[in-house]
Coordinates of C-alpha atoms and ligand atoms in Angstrom, one line a residue:
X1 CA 32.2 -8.5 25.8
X2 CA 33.7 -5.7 23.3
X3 CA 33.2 -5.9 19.4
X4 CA 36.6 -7.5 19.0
X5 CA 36.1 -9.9 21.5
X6 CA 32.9 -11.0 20.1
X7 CA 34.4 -11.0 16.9
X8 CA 37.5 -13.1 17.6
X9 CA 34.6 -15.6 19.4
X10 CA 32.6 -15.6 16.1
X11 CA 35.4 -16.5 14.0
X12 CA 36.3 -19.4 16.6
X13 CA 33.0 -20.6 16.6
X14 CA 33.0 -20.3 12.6
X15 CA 36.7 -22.0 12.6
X16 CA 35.4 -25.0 14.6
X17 CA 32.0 -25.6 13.0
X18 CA 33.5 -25.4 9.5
X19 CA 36.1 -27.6 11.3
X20 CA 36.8 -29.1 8.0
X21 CA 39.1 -26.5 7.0
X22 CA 41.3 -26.7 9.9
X23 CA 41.1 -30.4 10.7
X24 CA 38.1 -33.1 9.0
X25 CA 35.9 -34.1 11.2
X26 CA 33.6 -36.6 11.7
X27 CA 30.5 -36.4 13.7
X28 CA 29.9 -40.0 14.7
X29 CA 26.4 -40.7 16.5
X30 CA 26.1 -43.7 18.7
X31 CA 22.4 -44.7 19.7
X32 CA 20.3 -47.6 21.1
X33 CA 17.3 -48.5 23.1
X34 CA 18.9 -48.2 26.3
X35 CA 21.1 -51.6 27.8
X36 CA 21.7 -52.2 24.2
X37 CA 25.5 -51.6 24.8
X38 CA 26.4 -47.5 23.9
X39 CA 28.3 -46.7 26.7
X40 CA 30.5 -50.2 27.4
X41 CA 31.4 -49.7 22.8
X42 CA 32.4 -46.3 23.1
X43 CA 34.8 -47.3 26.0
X44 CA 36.0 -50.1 24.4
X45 CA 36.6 -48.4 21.1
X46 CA 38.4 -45.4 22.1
X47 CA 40.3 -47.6 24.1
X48 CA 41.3 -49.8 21.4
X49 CA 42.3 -46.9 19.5
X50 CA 44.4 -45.0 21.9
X51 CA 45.8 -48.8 23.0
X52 CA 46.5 -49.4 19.2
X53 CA 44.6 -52.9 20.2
X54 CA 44.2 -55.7 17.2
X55 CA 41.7 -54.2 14.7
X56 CA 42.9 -56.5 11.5
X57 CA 39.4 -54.9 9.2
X58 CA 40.5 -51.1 10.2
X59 CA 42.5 -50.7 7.4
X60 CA 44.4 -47.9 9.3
X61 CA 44.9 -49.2 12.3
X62 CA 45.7 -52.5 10.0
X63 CA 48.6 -51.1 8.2
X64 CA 50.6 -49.6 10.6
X65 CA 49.9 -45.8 9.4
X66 CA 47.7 -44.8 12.5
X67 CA 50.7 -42.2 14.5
X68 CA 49.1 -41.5 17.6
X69 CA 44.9 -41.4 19.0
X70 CA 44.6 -38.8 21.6
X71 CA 41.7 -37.1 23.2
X72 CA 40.6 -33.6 23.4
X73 CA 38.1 -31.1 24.9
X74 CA 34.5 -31.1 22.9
X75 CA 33.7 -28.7 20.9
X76 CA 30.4 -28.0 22.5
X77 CA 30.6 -26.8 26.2
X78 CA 26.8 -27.2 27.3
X79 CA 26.6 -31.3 26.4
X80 CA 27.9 -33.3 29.2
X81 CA 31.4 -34.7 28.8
X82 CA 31.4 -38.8 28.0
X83 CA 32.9 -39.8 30.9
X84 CA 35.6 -42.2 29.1
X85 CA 37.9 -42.6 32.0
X86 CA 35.6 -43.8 35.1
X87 CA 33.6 -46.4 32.4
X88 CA 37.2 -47.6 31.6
X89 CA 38.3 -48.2 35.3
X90 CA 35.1 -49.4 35.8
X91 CA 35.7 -52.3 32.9
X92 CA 39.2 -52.8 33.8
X93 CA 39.2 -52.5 37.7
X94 CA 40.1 -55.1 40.6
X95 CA 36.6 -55.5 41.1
X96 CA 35.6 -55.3 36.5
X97 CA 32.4 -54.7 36.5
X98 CA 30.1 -53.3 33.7
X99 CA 30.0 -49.4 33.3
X100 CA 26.8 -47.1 34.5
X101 CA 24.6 -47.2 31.5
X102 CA 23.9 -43.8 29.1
X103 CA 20.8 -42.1 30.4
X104 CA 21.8 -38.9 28.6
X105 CA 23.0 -36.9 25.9
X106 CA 27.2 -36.8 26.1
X107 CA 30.0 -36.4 23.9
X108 CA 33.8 -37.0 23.8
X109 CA 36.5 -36.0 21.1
X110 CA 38.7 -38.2 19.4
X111 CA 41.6 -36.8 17.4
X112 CA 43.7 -39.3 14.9
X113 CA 46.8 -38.4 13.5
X114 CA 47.7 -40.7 10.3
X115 CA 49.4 -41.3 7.4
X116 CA 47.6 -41.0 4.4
X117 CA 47.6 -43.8 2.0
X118 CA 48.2 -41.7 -0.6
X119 CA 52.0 -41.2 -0.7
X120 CA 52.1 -37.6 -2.9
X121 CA 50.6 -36.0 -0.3
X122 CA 52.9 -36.5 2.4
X123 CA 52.9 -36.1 6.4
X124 CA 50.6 -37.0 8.4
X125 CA 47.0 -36.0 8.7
X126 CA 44.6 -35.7 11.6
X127 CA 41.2 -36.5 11.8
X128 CA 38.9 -35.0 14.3
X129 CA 35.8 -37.7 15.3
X130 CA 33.0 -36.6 18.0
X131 CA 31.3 -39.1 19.2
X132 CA 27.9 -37.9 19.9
X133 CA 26.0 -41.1 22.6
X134 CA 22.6 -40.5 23.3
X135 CA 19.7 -42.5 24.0
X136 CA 17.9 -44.3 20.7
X137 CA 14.8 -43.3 23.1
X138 CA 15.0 -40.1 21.7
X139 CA 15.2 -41.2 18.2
X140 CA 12.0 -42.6 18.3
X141 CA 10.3 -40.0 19.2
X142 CA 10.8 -38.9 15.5
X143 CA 7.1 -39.8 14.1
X144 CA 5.3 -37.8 16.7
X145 CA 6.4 -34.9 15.0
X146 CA 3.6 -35.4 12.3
X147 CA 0.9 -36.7 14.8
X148 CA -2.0 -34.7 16.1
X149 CA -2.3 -35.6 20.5
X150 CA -5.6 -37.1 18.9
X151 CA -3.6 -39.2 16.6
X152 CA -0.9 -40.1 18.8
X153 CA -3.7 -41.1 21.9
X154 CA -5.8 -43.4 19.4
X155 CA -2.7 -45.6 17.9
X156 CA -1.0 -45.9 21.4
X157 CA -4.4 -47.0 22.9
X158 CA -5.3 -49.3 19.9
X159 CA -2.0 -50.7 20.3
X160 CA -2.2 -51.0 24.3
X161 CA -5.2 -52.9 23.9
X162 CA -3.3 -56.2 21.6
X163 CA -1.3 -58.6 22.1
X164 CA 1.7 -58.4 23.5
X165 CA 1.1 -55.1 25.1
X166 CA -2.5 -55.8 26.3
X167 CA -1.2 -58.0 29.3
X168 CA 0.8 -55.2 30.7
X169 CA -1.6 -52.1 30.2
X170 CA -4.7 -53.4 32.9
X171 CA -3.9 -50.8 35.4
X172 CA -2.9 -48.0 32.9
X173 CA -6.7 -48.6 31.3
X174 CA -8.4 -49.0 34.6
X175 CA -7.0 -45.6 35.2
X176 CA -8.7 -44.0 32.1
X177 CA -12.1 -46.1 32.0
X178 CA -12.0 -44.5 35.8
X179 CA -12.0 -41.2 34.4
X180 CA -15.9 -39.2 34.4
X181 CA -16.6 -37.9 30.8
X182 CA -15.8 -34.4 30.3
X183 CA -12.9 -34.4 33.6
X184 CA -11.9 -31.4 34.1
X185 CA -7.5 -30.8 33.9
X186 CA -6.1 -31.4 37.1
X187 CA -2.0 -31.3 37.9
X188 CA -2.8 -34.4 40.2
X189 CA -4.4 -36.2 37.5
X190 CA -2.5 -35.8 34.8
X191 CA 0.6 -36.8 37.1
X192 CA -1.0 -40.2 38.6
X193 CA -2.0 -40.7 35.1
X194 CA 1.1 -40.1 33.6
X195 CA 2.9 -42.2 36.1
X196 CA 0.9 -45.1 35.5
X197 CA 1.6 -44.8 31.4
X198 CA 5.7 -44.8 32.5
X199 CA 5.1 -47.8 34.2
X200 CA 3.6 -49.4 31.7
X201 CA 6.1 -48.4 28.9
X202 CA 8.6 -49.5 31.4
X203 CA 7.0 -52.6 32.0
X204 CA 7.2 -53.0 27.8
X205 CA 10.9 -53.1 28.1
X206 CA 11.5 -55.5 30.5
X207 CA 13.6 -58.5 29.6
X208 CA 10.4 -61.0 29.1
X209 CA 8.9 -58.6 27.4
X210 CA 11.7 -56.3 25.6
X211 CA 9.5 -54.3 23.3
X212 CA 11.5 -51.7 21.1
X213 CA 8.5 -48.9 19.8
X214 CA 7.9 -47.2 22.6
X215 CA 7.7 -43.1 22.4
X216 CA 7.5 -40.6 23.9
X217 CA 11.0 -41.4 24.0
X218 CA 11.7 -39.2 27.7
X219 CA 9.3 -41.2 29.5
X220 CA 12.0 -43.9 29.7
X221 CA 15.0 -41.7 29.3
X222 CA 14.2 -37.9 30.8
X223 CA 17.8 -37.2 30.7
X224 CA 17.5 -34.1 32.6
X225 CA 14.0 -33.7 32.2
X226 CA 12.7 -36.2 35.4
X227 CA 10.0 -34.7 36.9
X228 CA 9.2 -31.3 34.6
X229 CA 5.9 -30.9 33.2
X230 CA 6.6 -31.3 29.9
X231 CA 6.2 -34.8 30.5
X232 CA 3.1 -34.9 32.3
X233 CA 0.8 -36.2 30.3
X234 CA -0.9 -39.6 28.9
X235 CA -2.9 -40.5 25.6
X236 CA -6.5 -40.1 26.3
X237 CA -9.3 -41.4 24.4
X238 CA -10.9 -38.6 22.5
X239 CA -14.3 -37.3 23.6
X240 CA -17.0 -35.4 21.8
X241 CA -16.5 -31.3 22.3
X242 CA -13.7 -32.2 25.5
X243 CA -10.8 -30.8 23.4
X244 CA -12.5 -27.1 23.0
X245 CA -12.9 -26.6 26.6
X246 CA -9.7 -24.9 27.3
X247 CA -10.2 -26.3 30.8
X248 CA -11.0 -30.0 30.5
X249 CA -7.8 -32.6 31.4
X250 CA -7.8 -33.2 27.2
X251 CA -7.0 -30.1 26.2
X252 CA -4.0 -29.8 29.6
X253 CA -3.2 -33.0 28.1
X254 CA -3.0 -31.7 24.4
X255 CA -1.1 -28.8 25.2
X256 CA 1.7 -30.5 26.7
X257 CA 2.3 -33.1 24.4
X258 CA 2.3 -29.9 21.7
X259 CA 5.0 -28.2 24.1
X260 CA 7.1 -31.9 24.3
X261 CA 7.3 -31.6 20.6
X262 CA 7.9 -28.4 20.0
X263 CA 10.4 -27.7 23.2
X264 CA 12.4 -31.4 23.9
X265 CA 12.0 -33.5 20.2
X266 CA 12.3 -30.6 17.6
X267 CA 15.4 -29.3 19.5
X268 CA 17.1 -32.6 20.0
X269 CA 16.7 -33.5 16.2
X270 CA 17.7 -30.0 15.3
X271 CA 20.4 -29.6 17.2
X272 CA 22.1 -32.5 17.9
X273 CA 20.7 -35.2 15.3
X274 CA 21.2 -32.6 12.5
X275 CA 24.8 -32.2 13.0
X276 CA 25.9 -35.8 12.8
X277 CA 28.0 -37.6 9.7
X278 CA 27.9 -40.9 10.9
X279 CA 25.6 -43.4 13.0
X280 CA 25.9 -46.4 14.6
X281 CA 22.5 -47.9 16.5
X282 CA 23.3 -50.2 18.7
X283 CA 20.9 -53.4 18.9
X284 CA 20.2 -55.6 21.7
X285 CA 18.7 -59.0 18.8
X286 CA 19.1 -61.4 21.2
X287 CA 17.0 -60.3 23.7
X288 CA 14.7 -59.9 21.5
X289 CA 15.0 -62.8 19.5
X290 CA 14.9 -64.8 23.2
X291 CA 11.5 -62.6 24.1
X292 CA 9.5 -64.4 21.0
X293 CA 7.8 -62.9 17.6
X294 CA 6.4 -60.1 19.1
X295 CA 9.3 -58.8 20.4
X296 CA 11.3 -59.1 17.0
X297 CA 8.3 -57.8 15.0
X298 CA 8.4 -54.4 17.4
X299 CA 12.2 -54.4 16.7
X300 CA 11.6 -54.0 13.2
X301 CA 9.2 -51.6 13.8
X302 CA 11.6 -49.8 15.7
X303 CA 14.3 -50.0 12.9
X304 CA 12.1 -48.8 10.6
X305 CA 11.0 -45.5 12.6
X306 CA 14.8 -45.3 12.9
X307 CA 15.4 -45.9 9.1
X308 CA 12.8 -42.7 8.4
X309 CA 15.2 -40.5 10.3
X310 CA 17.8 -40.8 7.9
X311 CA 15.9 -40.5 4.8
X312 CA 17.0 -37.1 2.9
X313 CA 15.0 -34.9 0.8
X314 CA 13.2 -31.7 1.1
X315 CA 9.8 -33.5 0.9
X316 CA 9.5 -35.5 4.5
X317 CA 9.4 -34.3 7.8
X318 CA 13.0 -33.9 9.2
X319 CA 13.7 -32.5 5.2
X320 CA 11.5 -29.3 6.6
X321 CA 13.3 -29.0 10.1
X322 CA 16.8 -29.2 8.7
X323 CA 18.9 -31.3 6.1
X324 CA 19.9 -34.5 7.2
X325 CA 23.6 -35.3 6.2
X326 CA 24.2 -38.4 7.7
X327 CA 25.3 -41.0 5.1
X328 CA 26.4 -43.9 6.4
X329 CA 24.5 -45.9 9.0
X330 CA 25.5 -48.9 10.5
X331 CA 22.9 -51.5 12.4
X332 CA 25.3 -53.3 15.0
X333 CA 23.9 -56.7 17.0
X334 CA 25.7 -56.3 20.4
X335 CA 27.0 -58.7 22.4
X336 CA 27.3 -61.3 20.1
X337 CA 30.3 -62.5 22.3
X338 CA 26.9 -64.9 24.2
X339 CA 27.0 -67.1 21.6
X340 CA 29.5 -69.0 19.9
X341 CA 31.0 -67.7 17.1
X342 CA 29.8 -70.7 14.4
X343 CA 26.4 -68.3 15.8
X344 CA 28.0 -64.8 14.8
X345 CA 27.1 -64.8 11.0
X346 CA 23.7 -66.6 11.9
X347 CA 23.3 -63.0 14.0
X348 CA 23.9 -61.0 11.3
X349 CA 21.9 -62.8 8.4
X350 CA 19.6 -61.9 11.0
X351 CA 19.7 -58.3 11.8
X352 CA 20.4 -57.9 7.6
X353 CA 16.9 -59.4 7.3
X354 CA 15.0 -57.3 9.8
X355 CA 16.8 -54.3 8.5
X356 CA 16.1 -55.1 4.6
X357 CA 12.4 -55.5 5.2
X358 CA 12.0 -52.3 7.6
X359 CA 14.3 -50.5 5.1
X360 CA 11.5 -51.4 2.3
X361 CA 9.3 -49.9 4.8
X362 CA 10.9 -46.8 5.3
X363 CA 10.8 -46.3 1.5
X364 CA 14.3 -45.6 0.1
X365 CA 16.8 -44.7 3.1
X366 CA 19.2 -42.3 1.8
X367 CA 22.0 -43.6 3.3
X368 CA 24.4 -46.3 3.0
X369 CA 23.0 -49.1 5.3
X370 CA 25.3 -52.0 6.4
X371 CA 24.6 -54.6 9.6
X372 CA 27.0 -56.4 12.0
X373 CA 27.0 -58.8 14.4
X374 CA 29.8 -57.4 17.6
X375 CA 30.8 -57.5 21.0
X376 CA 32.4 -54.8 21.5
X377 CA 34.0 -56.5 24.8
X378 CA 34.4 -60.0 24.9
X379 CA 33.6 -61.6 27.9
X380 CA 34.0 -65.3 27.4
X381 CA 36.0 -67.7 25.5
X382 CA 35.0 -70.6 23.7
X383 CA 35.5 -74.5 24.3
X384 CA 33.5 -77.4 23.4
X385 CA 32.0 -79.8 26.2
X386 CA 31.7 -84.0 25.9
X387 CA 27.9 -85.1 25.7
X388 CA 27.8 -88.3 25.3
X389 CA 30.1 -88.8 21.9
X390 CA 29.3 -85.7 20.8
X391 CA 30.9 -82.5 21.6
X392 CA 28.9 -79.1 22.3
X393 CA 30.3 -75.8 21.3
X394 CA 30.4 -73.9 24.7
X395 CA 31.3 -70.5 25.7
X396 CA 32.7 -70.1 29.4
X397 CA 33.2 -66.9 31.5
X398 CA 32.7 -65.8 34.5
X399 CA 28.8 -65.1 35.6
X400 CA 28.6 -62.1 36.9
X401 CA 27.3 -62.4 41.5
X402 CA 23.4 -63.6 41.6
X403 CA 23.0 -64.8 38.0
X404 CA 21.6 -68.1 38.0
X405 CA 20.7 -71.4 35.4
X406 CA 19.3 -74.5 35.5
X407 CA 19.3 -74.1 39.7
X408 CA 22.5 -73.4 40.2
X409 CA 23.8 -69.1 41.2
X410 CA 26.8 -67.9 40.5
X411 CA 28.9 -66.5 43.3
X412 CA 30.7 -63.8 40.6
X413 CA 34.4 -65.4 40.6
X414 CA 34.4 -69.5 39.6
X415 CA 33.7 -70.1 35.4
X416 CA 31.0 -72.0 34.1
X417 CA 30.3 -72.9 30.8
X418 CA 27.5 -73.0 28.9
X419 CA 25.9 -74.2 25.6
X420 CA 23.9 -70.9 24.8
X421 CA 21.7 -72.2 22.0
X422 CA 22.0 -72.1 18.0
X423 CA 20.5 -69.6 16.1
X424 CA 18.6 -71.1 12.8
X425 CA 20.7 -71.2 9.9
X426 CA 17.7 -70.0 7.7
X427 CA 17.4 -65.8 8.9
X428 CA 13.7 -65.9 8.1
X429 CA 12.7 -68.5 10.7
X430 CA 13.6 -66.2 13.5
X431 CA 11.5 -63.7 11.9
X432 CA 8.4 -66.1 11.6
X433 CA 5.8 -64.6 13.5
X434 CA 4.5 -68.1 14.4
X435 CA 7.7 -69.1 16.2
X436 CA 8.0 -69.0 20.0
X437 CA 11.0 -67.6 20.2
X438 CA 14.2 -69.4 20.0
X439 CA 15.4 -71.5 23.2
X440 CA 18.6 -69.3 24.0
X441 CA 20.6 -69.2 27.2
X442 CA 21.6 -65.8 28.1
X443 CA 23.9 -65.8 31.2
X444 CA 25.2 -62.3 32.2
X445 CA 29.4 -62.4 32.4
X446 CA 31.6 -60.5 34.1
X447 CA 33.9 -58.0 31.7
X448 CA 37.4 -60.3 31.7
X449 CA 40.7 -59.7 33.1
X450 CA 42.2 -57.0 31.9
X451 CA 45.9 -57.8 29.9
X452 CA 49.3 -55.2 30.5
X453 CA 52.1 -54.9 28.2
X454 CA 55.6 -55.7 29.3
X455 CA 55.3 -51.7 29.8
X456 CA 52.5 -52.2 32.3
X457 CA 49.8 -50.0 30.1
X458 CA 47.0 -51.7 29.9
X459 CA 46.2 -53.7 26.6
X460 CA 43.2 -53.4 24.4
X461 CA 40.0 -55.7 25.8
X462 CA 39.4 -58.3 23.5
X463 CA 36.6 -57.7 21.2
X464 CA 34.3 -59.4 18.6
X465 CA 34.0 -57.4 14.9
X466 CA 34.8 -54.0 17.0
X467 CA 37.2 -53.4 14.0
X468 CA 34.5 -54.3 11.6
X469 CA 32.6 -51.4 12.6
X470 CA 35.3 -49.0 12.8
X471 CA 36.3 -50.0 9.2
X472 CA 32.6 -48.8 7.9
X473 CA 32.7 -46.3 10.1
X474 CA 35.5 -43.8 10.0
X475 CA 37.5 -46.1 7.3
X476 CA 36.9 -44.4 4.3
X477 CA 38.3 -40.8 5.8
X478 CA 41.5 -42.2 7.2
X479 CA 43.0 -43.3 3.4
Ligands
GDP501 P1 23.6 -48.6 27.3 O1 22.4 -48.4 28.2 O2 23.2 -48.7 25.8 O3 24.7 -47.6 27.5 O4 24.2 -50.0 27.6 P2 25.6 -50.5 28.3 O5 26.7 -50.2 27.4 O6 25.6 -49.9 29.7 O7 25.4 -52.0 28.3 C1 24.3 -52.6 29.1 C2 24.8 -54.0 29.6 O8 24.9 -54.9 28.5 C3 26.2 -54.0 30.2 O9 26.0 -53.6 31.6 C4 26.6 -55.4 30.0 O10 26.1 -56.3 31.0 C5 26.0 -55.7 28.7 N1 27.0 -55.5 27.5 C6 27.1 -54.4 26.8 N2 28.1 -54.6 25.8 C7 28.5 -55.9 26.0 C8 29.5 -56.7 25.3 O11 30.1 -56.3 24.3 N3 29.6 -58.0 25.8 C9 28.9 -58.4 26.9 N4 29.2 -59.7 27.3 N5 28.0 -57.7 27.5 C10 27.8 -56.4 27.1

């Protein structure tokens, strides 16, 4: 490449990060433990906004100045591409069915042309978002940056060896109490040990279970790191002198949790978590609220850990990698459309509770925190069934091929509908650690039929507080 060359790229480069002066731009992040819903809302809000679907709270959209949503290549050429079009003919299909899930970082470009409110200055005005998905796995991972392998092996240990994680870490343990004192490192060893710590974090997740704190974050999400060393290693419990043999498994151990920090966490916050303006985590409540107390206390762990990321200031840890700018954050319940709606606020009191307390946790979040309760496709409707003399507030869709309840399996095509189970009306008796977890319902539906225009396009899905989120969002730069 000659000197001009080079130059002309260096003042492209400098055009599109300072992308403000050309166009604003928003960097919006969307995150979540993984099934909590990223890649099915990102599909169904850019579609709404390129559709122009019914967002009554998005003031923009609301009052007719939005011109035209189109999008348009990244800006960054080594992230993967959000693939918006296969997940939206997935959704909308003959056969609708839900999208692949994210497993990895991607990124898509929106660009918004509007009219500003503000009638001096004229024209109409684009605004650039990125939406940056990636896996809230990854965010967690944040507190090992200031833990010692020591550390880090002692709590996850102590914490495998309670309630409700004790039950699922037998074979992991058996595994280590196996181990001789002083065992030398050994690539076999660290892998069968390692694999038997995935399957055990895994094991967390699962729907019963539905733990949220689970790092190192790329143990259930490697993205594109399956199978590399860097993620070949397991806590240990910490032996007398074993750490200063160079050669014993603890120290082979050590060093790669040092080289997971230092080569896949530091770079991900630097370089991707750095960058962002805006976030949305996604939340999965209700399975947690369905999974019992332990579940929901883990949760708020989780959103607390989450919370710490977007403190600002020089003084904590992400303050010494790199400045955080992000300064709104929005906590969003998904899939709120499983319960009936007289349920949707009850879902948020909810989420505002668990966020308020692990926000006092987090000491002083810099940035503006709000919640919401959304489905960001709706998948039933509601209706209220005779029982007895009184009627029950239903919702009815279409369970998706295999799901079953109360004996009977759904075939994927007739309806059903079910009474899914009231949240309490008090937030804090969800959060009770004493409860046994709330007697909900959860049926998986199949995305519904899509709707055309007289035109044939094909209309916005129908959504629950989509525009809610958008408002908060992105609102506030499209006056
Ligand atoms: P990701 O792993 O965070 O990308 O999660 P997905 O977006 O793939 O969602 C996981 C699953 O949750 C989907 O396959 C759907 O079954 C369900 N889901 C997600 N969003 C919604 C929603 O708005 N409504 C309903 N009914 N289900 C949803």
């Amino acid at each position: 490449m000659s000197f001009a060359d080079s130059l002309v790229q260096g003042l492209r480069n400098l055009v599109d990060y300072t992308g403000g002066l050309v166009s604003p731009t928003v960097r919006l992040g969307v995150t979540g433990l993984s099934r909590s819903g990223k890649t099915v809302f990102i599909t169904a809000l850019v579609h709404a906004l390129i559709a122009g679907g019914k967002l009554p709270v998005f003031g923009a959209q609301a009052e007719g100045r939005i011109r035209k949503v189109s999008l348009a290549p990244q800006p960054d050429d080594t992230v993967p591409r959000f693939p918006y079009e296969d997940h939206l003919a997935a959704l909308t299909g003959s056969d609708r069915r839900w999208p692949h899930s994210t497993n990895r970082i991607s990124e898509l470009r929106l660009v918004i042309e509007y009219e500003s409110r503000s009638a001096w200055s004229g024209g109409v005005s684009t605004l650039t978002v990125d939406i940056v998905d990636y896996p809230g796995e990854w965010l967690l991972d944040l507190p090992l940056l200031d833990k010692t392998y020591t550390e880090w092996s002692r709590e996850t240990l102590a914490l495998a060896r309670v309630a409700p994680r004790a039950r699922l870490s037998a074979d992991f343990l058996a595994a280590l109490a196996a181990l001789p004192a002083g065992t030398a490192a050994d690539e076999g060893t660290a892998r069968r040990l390692a694999e038997s710590f995935t399957l055990f974090l895994r094991s967390c997740r699962n729907e019963s279970v539905s733990l949220s704190s689970l790092p190192p974050g790329r143990f259930l999400m490697p993205g594109d790191l399956e199978g590399s060393p860097a993620l070949t290693f397991a806590p240990l419990e910490a032996e007398e002198g074993a750490r200063l043999q160079a050669s014993s498994l603890f120290a082979m151990m050590e060093r790669r949790y040092e080289a997971y920090k230092t080569h896949v966490v530091r770079p991900f916050f630097r370089d991707h978590f750095a960058r962002l303006d805006r976030q949305i985590v996604l939340i999965d409540a209700l399975s947690a609220l369905n999974a019992g107390s332990a579940a929901v206390a883990d949760l708020e762990s989780a959103l607390g850990d989450v919370l710490k990321a977007f403190r600002t200031g020089r003084n904590n840890l992400l303050g010494q990698i790199f400045a955080p700018r992000i300064d709104r954050v929005l906590f969003a319940a998904t899939k709120a459309d499983h319960l009936h709606h007289i349920n949707h606020d009850r879902l948020e009191a909810i989420v505002r509770l668990l966020a308020e307390r692990a926000a006092r946790r987090a000491e002083g979040a810099g940035a503006k925190v709000d919640v919401a309760a959304i489905a960001a496709v709706r998948a039933t409707r509601e209706a209220s069934a005779k029982q007895g003399r009184s009627a029950v507030p239903c919702i009815v869709g279409v369970p998706l091929a295999g799901e079953s309840l109360d004996k009977e399996r759904f075939d994927g095509v007739a309806e059903a509908a079910v009474f899914p189970g009231d949240l309490p009306d008090n937030p804090a008796l969800a959060l009770d650690p004493d409860s046994e977890g709330l007697d909900l319902r959860f049926l998986r539906f199949r995305p519904p039929e899509p709707e055309r225009g007289a035109d044939g396009r094909l209309r916005a899905l129908p959504h629950i507080r989509l525009d809610r989120a958008l408002e908060f969002l992105i609102g506030d730069r499209l006056s």
